[in-house]
Amino acid sequence: EREKERKRRGEERERKVRTKEKTKGKWKMELNQVADQERELLVGIDERGEGKRGQKRKGWNVFERRKRRKHRVVTRLSYPKISISDREANAREDFPSNRVVSTKYTILNFVPKVLLQEFRRLTTLYFFLVCLITLFPALSPIDPVTSFAGLAFILVTAMLREGYEDLQRNRQDTVENNLWYDRMTPGEAHLPTRSQEIAVGDLLYIKNDQKVPADLVLVSTSDEHGRVYVGTSQLDGETALKQRRVASTTAGLPLHDVSGLCGTIDCEIPHHEAFDFRGTMLTRPPDGAEESALLGAEHFLPRGSYVRNTEWIVGAVVYAGLETKSQLNQQPAPSKSSTLDARLDRAVLVVFLTKLFICLVLAVNAVVWEERFADDQYVSADPDGSVVYFIKVFLGYFALLSYFIPLSLVVSLEIVKIIQARFIEWDLEMSLSGKSEDCAVVRASNVTDELGTVRYVFSDKTGTLTENKMEFAKCSVGGRVFTLTLEGQLRGELGSEDTPATQRALIRDFLVNMALNHSVIVTTDQQTGELIYHASSPDEACLCFAAQENQCAFLGRAGDAATLRFLRDTGTVEILHTVAFTSERRRMSILVRHPDDGRIVLYTKGADSEVLARARDAPHGQATRDHLLQFSQEGLRTLVLASRTLNPSEYEAFAQRRDALLSALQHDPAKSLELQDLDDELERNLDILGCTGIEDKLQDEVPQSLLYLREAGIKVWVITGDKTETAVNIGFSSNLLTPSMEVAFVTTDSKETVGDQLIQNYDGARGKERALVIDGK
């Protein structure tokens, strides 16, 4: 199996190398344009009937492709060089304003756009046709004022609705564009500036919990290690904080030197990838030499993010206004129509065709009667002939039978939608704080009826169903469960003479793993002197706090050294290497050298599926697995902690290979894959220390809310990264699952067997209320 895995990695590495060689030296925007041209070429081939199996692909044409794009595209061929804090130089370049406009209409296009939107509906076209016929008294017995009054009411109501909603967007834009920020200048440290007046190249001073007004490159921060946490929940929905750091050339600069910083930034063409950035910054401090630094996603703060757990930051604006990531990902406000409108149009079409048939029959009968009996009766024949008479009678009956599609139906729908939208906005039960200013906002009142057609709800678990406030519940160390960890139970075990030496060593490494293996920033409360842990994930802060309660406190980090207070001794642990957590790896590792005995130890924590697969057999291994299952069935979030002790020769060999790969990485980007393989080799042959169980409580009234949704016939899907047992337990506690349900499990690694399992589970639960649990493998 290892040979197969090594062969697969080698093939994947070669494929990625070939791909990178093909794309090397090209900007991302140019690649996107080439890709779009290739897709459109393939679309053209498909439209000529030369697609797969000689058939046309339904809906695949250039216009459909353009409609499916969910982001704007910048048409620049190159991006100008940015001068830091030099507005005169940047004014000569083609940089956009930072003013944001999200409205649909202007004064000039408001009436044409609204009319075009309304006349796309068959009902409006129908009533307009009836109005035209009633203009001719010889054709219609109906007063044109009556018809035009109803049509005018529909159009005026639509204009008032669209105008009101667009006015609300304009007010939000006004608030956004007039937020105040501090701009740093050489002459005056903080110059108050509105958001819409911010320009590319400006140095902005942003405080904690303040919104980032433009795309920035991080220049300085109040943290002595140059780190900052950023909240991006408004951009990607992720409640976990992301860590960013200052560029190497400006790290450690005093604030007064930052205000006089000069230099240039050369970056890529703006594109829609929110967390992807490449560039180069050349800086000239007031009293220093010129330095250059590569910029990446770890130095980039997108517009719409928030500064968290940091007193202040200073950032240089690289993209502004319509070229920011958030604006490139934002489509113009669309003209929406509800499902009810579509169904109404279909009904109108059927009634319209039926009416045409009736008018045709009546007109034909009138012409036949005209030709046969008109001269014998008191009414003389039409002097214009049968054809003209047929048209007159047909149009007359068309106007006379206009009540087939009642105008009052459309008028009632328009009024009901407007009133319903206002009721939603006035409903205090849908307010965050119970006050009117925090009520729901209706941005498109013509689709409010869609709320009644929802059949499926897709939800995340953490931070949506749960509070995302982690509390350390229990842990297992060396095969033994500890339920009073936050009361110092592990500390008591360390000081007990009855505790075996091996168990004492496991507890010690377990606590050190929790205290060191993270990316937490520590601050101290000035009044109480208590340590405050700021983390990108609440789990990490929870683990640090649990270690602190057992007299293993993380005091801070300075470069490659971490300060740790263990029991009554305070020491500095040398950090040799860190392997960061990613969603693909699902684990994090840190390699340290202990100051007391010189031991080189790798501490690893992560998902059980990843850590246990890399661990050696241990006497307490099966007990730890049983405790993991027990914690999961109790609905706790689980992590496995492990370690590996390296001898000096093993570490030297690892360090030499890593240094060689880092040196080669500057000339060969494909070496990054070999670095990943090297880290993967390091995280092998681990010794299991234990596992943790962390509780994330449900938010208030979640069970009642899910019960209401189920009673309404709505299917609810919840995605979570927890173990299957944890997910099922939370499903029952949140009323997503009930004891009366037939719960089916789909657990397979093969795509071919998924369908068979689904069919088998469906047939077995026919006629019963059923639920489906799918393993993400």
PDB file of N, CA and C in Angstrom, residues 218-219 245-253 281 283 291-295 299:
ATOM      1  N   LEU A 218      -0.946  44.060   4.310  1.00  0.00           N
ATOM      2  CA  LEU A 218      -0.611  44.365   5.701  1.00  0.00           C
ATOM      3  C   LEU A 218       0.815  44.898   5.799  1.00  0.00           C
ATOM      4  N   VAL A 219       0.954  46.086   6.396  1.00  0.00           N
ATOM      5  CA  VAL A 219       2.256  46.745   6.522  1.00  0.00           C
ATOM      6  C   VAL A 219       2.760  46.704   7.957  1.00  0.00           C
ATOM      7  N   ARG A 245      -0.162  38.016   8.395  1.00  0.00           N
ATOM      8  CA  ARG A 245       1.073  38.525   8.986  1.00  0.00           C
ATOM      9  C   ARG A 245       1.652  39.636   8.120  1.00  0.00           C
ATOM     10  N   VAL A 246       2.521  40.427   8.749  1.00  0.00           N
ATOM     11  CA  VAL A 246       3.140  41.573   8.089  1.00  0.00           C
ATOM     12  C   VAL A 246       4.236  41.086   7.139  1.00  0.00           C
ATOM     13  N   ALA A 247       4.429  41.815   6.049  1.00  0.00           N
ATOM     14  CA  ALA A 247       5.517  41.498   5.126  1.00  0.00           C
ATOM     15  C   ALA A 247       6.863  41.632   5.834  1.00  0.00           C
ATOM     16  N   SER A 248       7.812  40.838   5.388  1.00  0.00           N
ATOM     17  CA  SER A 248       9.102  40.765   6.089  1.00  0.00           C
ATOM     18  C   SER A 248       9.847  42.095   6.099  1.00  0.00           C
ATOM     19  N   THR A 249       9.685  42.922   5.069  1.00  0.00           N
ATOM     20  CA  THR A 249      10.446  44.164   4.993  1.00  0.00           C
ATOM     21  C   THR A 249       9.949  45.230   5.957  1.00  0.00           C
ATOM     22  N   THR A 250       8.689  45.134   6.384  1.00  0.00           N
ATOM     23  CA  THR A 250       8.132  46.145   7.290  1.00  0.00           C
ATOM     24  C   THR A 250       7.887  45.611   8.689  1.00  0.00           C
ATOM     25  N   ALA A 251       8.198  44.352   8.940  1.00  0.00           N
ATOM     26  CA  ALA A 251       7.998  43.783  10.267  1.00  0.00           C
ATOM     27  C   ALA A 251       8.910  44.474  11.276  1.00  0.00           C
ATOM     28  N   GLY A 252       8.343  44.885  12.390  1.00  0.00           N
ATOM     29  CA  GLY A 252       9.124  45.521  13.440  1.00  0.00           C
ATOM     30  C   GLY A 252       9.323  47.010  13.283  1.00  0.00           C
ATOM     31  N   LEU A 253       8.787  47.630  12.204  1.00  0.00           N
ATOM     32  CA  LEU A 253       8.940  49.078  12.043  1.00  0.00           C
ATOM     33  C   LEU A 253       8.087  49.824  13.066  1.00  0.00           C
ATOM     34  N   MET A 281       6.586  43.877  -2.983  1.00  0.00           N
ATOM     35  CA  MET A 281       6.620  45.207  -2.360  1.00  0.00           C
ATOM     36  C   MET A 281       8.072  45.643  -2.187  1.00  0.00           C
ATOM     37  N   THR A 283      10.180  48.604  -0.498  1.00  0.00           N
ATOM     38  CA  THR A 283       9.993  49.643   0.511  1.00  0.00           C
ATOM     39  C   THR A 283      11.297  50.381   0.784  1.00  0.00           C
ATOM     40  N   GLU A 291      14.414  47.650   0.405  1.00  0.00           N
ATOM     41  CA  GLU A 291      14.242  46.215   0.575  1.00  0.00           C
ATOM     42  C   GLU A 291      13.053  45.747  -0.247  1.00  0.00           C
ATOM     43  N   SER A 292      13.124  44.470  -0.642  1.00  0.00           N
ATOM     44  CA  SER A 292      12.064  43.882  -1.449  1.00  0.00           C
ATOM     45  C   SER A 292      11.522  42.650  -0.751  1.00  0.00           C
ATOM     46  N   ALA A 293      10.192  42.419  -0.890  1.00  0.00           N
ATOM     47  CA  ALA A 293       9.554  41.264  -0.264  1.00  0.00           C
ATOM     48  C   ALA A 293       8.454  40.743  -1.179  1.00  0.00           C
ATOM     49  N   LEU A 294       8.337  39.417  -1.230  1.00  0.00           N
ATOM     50  CA  LEU A 294       7.254  38.785  -1.968  1.00  0.00           C
ATOM     51  C   LEU A 294       5.983  38.833  -1.130  1.00  0.00           C
ATOM     52  N   LEU A 295       4.861  39.092  -1.779  1.00  0.00           N
ATOM     53  CA  LEU A 295       3.573  39.176  -1.104  1.00  0.00           C
ATOM     54  C   LEU A 295       2.699  38.011  -1.546  1.00  0.00           C
ATOM     55  N   HIS A 299      -0.504  37.923   3.443  1.00  0.00           N
ATOM     56  CA  HIS A 299      -0.311  39.359   3.720  1.00  0.00           C
ATOM     57  C   HIS A 299      -1.503  40.197   3.265  1.00  0.00           C
TER      58      HIS A 299
END
